[in-house]
JSON list of C-alpha atoms in Angstrom, two decimals:
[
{"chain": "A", "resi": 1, "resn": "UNK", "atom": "CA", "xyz": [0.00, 0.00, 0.00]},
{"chain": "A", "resi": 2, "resn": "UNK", "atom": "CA", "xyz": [1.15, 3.64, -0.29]},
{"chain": "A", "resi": 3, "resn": "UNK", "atom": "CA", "xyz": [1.15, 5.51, 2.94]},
{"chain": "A", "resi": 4, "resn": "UNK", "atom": "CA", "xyz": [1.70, 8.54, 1.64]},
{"chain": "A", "resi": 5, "resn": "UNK", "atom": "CA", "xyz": [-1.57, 9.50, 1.11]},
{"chain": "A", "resi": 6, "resn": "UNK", "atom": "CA", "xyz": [-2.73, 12.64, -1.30]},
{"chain": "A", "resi": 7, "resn": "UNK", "atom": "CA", "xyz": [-5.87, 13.57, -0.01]},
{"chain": "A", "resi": 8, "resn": "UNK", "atom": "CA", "xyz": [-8.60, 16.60, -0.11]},
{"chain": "A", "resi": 9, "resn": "UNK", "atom": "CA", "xyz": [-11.29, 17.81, 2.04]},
{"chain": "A", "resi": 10, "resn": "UNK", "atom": "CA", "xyz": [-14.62, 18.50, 1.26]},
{"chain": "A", "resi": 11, "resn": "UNK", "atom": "CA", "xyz": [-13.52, 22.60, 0.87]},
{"chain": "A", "resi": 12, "resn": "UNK", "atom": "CA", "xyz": [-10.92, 21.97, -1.71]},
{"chain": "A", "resi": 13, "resn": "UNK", "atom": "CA", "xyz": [-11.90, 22.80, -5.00]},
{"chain": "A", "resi": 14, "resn": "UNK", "atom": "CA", "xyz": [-11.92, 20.40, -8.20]},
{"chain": "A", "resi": 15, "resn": "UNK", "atom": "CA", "xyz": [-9.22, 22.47, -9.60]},
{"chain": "A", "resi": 16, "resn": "UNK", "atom": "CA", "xyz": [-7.33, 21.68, -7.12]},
{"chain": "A", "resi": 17, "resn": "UNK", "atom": "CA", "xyz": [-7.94, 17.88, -7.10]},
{"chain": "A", "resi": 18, "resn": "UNK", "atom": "CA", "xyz": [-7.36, 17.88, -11.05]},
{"chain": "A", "resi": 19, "resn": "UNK", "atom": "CA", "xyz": [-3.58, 20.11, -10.14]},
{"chain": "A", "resi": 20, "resn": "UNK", "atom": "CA", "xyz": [-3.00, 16.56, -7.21]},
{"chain": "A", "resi": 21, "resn": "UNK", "atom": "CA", "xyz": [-4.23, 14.35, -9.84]},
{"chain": "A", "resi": 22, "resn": "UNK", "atom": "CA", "xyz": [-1.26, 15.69, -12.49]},
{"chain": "A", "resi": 23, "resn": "UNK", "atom": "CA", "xyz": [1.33, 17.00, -10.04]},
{"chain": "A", "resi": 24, "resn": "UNK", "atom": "CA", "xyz": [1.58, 13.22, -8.50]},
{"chain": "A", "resi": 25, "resn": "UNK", "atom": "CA", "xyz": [0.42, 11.48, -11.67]},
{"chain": "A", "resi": 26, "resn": "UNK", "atom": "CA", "xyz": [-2.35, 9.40, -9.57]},
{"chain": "A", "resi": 27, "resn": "UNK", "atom": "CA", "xyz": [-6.04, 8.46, -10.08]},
{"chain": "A", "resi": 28, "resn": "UNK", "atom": "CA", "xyz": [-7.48, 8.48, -7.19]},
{"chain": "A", "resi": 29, "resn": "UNK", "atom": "CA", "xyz": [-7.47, 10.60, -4.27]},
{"chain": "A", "resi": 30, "resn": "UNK", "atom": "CA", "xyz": [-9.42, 10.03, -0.91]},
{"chain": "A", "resi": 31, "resn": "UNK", "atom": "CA", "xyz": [-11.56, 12.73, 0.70]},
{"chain": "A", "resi": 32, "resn": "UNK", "atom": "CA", "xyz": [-10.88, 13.09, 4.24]},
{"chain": "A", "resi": 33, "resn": "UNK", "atom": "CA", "xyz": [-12.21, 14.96, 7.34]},
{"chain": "A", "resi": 34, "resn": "UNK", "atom": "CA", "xyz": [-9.22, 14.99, 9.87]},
{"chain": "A", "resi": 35, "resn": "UNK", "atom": "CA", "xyz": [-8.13, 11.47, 9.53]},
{"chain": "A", "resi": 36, "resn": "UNK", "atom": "CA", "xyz": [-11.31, 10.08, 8.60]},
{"chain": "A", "resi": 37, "resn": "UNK", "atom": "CA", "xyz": [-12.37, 9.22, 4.39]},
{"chain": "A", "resi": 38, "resn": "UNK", "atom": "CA", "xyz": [-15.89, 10.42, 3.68]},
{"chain": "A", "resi": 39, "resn": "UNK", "atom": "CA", "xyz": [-15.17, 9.72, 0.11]},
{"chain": "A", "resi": 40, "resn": "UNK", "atom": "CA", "xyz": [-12.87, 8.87, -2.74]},
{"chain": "A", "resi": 41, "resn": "UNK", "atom": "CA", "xyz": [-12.88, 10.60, -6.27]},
{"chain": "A", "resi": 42, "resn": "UNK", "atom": "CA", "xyz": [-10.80, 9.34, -9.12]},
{"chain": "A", "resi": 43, "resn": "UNK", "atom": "CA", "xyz": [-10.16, 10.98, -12.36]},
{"chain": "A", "resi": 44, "resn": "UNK", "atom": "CA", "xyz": [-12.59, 9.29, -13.83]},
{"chain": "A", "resi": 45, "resn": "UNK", "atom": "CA", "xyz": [-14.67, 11.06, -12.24]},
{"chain": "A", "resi": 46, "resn": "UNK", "atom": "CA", "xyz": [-13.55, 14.36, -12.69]},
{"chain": "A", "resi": 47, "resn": "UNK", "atom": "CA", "xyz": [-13.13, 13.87, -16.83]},
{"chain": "A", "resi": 48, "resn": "UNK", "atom": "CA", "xyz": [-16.65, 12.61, -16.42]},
{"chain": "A", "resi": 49, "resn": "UNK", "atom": "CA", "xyz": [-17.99, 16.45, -15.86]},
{"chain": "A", "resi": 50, "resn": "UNK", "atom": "CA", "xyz": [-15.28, 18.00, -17.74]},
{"chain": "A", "resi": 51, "resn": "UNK", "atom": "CA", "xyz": [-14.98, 18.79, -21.22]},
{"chain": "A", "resi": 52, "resn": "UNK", "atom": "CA", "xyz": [-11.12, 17.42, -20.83]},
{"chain": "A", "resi": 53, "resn": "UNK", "atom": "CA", "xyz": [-11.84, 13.86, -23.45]},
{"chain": "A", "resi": 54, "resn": "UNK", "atom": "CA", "xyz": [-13.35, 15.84, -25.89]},
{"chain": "A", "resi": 55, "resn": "UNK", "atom": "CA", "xyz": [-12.26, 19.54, -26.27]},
{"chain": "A", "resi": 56, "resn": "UNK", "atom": "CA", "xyz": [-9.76, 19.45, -29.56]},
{"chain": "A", "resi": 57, "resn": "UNK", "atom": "CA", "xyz": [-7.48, 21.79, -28.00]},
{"chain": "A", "resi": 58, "resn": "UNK", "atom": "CA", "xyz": [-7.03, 21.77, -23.65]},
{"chain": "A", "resi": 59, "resn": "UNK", "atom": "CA", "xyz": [-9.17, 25.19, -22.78]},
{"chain": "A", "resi": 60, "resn": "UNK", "atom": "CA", "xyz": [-8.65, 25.45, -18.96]},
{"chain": "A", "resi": 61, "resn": "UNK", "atom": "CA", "xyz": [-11.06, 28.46, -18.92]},
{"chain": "A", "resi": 62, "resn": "UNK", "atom": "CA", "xyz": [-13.83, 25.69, -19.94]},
{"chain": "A", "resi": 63, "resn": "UNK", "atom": "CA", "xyz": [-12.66, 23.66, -17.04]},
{"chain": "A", "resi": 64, "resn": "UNK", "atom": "CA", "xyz": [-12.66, 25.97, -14.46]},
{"chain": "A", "resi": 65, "resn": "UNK", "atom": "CA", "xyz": [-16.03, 26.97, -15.60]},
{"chain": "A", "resi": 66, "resn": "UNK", "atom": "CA", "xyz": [-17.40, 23.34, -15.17]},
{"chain": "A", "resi": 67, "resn": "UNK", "atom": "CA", "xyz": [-15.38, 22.86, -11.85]},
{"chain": "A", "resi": 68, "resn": "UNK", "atom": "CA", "xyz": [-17.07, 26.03, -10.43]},
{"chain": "A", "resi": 69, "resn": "UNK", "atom": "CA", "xyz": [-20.21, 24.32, -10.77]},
{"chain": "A", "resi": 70, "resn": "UNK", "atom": "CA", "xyz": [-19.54, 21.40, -8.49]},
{"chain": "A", "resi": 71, "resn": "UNK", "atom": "CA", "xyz": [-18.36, 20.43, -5.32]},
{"chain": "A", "resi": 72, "resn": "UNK", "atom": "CA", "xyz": [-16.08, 17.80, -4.46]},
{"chain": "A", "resi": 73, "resn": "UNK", "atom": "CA", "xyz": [-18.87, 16.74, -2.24]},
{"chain": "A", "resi": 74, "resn": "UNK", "atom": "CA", "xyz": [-21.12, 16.39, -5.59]},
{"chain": "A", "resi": 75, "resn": "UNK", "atom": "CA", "xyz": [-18.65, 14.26, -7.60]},
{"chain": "A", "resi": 76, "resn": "UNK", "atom": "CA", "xyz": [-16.98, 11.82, -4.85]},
{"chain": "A", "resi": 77, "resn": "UNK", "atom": "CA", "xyz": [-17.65, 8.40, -4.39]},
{"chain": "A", "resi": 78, "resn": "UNK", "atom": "CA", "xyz": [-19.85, 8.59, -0.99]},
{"chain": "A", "resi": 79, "resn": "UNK", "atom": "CA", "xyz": [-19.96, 5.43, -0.40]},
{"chain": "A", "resi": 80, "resn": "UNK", "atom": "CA", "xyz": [-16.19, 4.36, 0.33]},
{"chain": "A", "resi": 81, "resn": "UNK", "atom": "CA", "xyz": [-15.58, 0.23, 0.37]},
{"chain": "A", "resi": 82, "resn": "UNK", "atom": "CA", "xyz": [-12.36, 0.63, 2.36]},
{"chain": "A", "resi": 83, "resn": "UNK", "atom": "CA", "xyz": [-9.73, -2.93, 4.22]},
{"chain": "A", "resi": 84, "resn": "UNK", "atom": "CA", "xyz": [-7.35, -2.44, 6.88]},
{"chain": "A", "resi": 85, "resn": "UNK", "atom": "CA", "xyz": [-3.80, -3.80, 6.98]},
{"chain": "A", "resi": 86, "resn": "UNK", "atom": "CA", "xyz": [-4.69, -6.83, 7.97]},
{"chain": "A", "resi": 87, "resn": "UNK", "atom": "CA", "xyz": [-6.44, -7.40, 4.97]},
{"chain": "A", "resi": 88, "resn": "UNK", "atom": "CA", "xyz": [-4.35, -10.12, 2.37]},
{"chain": "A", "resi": 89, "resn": "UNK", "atom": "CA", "xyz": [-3.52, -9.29, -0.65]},
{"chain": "A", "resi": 90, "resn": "UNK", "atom": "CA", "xyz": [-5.51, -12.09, -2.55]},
{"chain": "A", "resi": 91, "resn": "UNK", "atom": "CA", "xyz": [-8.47, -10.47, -0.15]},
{"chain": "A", "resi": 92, "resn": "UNK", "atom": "CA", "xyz": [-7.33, -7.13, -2.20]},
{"chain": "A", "resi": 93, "resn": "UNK", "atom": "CA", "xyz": [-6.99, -8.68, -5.19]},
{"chain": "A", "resi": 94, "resn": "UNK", "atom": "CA", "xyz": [-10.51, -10.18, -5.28]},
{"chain": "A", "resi": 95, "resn": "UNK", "atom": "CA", "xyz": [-12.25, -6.92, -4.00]},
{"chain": "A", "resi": 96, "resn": "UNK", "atom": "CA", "xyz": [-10.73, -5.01, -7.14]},
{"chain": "A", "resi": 97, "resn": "UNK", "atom": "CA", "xyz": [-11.52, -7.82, -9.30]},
{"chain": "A", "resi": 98, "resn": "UNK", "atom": "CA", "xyz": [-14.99, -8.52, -7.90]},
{"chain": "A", "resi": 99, "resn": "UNK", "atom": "CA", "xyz": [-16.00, -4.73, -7.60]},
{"chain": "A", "resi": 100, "resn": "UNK", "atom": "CA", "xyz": [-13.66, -3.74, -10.91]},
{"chain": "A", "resi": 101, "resn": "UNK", "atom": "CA", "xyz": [-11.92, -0.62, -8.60]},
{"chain": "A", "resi": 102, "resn": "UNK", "atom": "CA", "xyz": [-8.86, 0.72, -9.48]},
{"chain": "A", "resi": 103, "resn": "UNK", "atom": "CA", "xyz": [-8.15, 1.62, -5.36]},
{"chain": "A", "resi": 104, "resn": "UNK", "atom": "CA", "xyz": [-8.91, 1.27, -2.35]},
{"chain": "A", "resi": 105, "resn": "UNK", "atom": "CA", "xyz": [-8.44, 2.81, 1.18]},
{"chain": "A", "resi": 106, "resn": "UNK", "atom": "CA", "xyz": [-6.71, 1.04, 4.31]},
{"chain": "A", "resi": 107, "resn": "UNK", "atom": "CA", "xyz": [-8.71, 2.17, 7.14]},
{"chain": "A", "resi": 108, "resn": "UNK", "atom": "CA", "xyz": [-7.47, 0.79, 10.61]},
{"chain": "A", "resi": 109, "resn": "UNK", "atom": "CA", "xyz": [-9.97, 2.40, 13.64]},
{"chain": "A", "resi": 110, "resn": "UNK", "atom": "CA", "xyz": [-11.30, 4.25, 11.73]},
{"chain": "A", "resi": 111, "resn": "UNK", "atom": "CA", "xyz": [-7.92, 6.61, 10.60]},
{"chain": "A", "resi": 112, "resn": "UNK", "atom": "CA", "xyz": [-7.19, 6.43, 6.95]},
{"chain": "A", "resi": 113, "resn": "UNK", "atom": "CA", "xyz": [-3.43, 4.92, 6.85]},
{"chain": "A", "resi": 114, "resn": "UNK", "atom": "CA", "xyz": [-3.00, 4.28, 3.16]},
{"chain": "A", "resi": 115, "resn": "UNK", "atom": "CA", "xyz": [-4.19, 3.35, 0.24]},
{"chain": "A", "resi": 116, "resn": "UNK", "atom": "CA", "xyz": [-3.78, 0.21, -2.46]},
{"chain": "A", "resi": 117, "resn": "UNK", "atom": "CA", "xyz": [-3.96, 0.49, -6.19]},
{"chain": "A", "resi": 118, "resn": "UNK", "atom": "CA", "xyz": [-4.05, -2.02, -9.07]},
{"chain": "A", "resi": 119, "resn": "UNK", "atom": "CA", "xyz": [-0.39, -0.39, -9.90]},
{"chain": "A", "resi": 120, "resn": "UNK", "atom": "CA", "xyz": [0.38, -1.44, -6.32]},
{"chain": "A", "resi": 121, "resn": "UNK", "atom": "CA", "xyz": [-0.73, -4.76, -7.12]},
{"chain": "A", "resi": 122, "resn": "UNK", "atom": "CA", "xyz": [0.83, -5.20, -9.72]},
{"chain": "A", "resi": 123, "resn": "UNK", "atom": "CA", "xyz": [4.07, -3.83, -8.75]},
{"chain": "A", "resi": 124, "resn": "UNK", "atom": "CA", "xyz": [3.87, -6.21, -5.70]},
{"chain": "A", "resi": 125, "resn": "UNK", "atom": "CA", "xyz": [3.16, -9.46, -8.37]},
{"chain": "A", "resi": 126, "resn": "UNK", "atom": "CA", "xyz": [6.26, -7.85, -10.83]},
{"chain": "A", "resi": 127, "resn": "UNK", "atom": "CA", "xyz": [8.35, -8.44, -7.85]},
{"chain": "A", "resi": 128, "resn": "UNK", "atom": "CA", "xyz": [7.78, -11.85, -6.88]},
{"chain": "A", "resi": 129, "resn": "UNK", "atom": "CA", "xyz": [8.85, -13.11, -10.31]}
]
């Protein structure tokens, strides 16, 4: 898992979480209160409301225009399927598989302490060969 964890609150703005996304070249980026994840949004999500896939030229104006409109409240995943540490990796594996997600948070008592992605995964699986 990565325990360095990029995350936003539900004040940031979704220019903000599209500057995370392509400053740390991730997908996915849990939204936390204190240490707590209330949700998760990928970028996915964010392309979903932007006109990013099919603008023939990159017009950030048209962006920020769309981004103003919503929260990251309004675009997050709300309903967070999260492990804990304890959780094996075959466990891991089978959630993403079973649930085709890209990530997913490691909660232990409630405090968000990382987060595991198919790259992880597979990073983990390049290693063992």
């Amino acid at each position: 898992m990565t325990k360095n964890i990029i995350g936003l609150t539900r004040s940031d703005d979704l220019e903000r979480a599209e500057m995370l996304f392509n400053r740390h070249k991730i997908k996915h980026i849990p939204v936390v209160s204190g240490e707590t994840i209330i949700g998760m949004l990928s970028y996915t999500d964010l392309m979903r409301i932007s006109f990013a896939e099919t603008a023939p030229e990159r017009d950030d104006s048209v962006d920020s225009v769309v981004y103003n409109m919503f929260t990251i409240e309004q675009v997050m995943v709300k309903d967070v399927v999260t492990v804990n540490s304890e959780t094996t990796i075959k466990e891991v594996a089978q959630i993403l598989a079973d649930r085709e997600f890209h990530a997913l948070p490691i909660v232990d008592d409630g405090t968000l302490v990382g987060i595991v992605t198919t790259t992880d995964l597979l990073n983990y699986f390049v290693k063992q060969f």
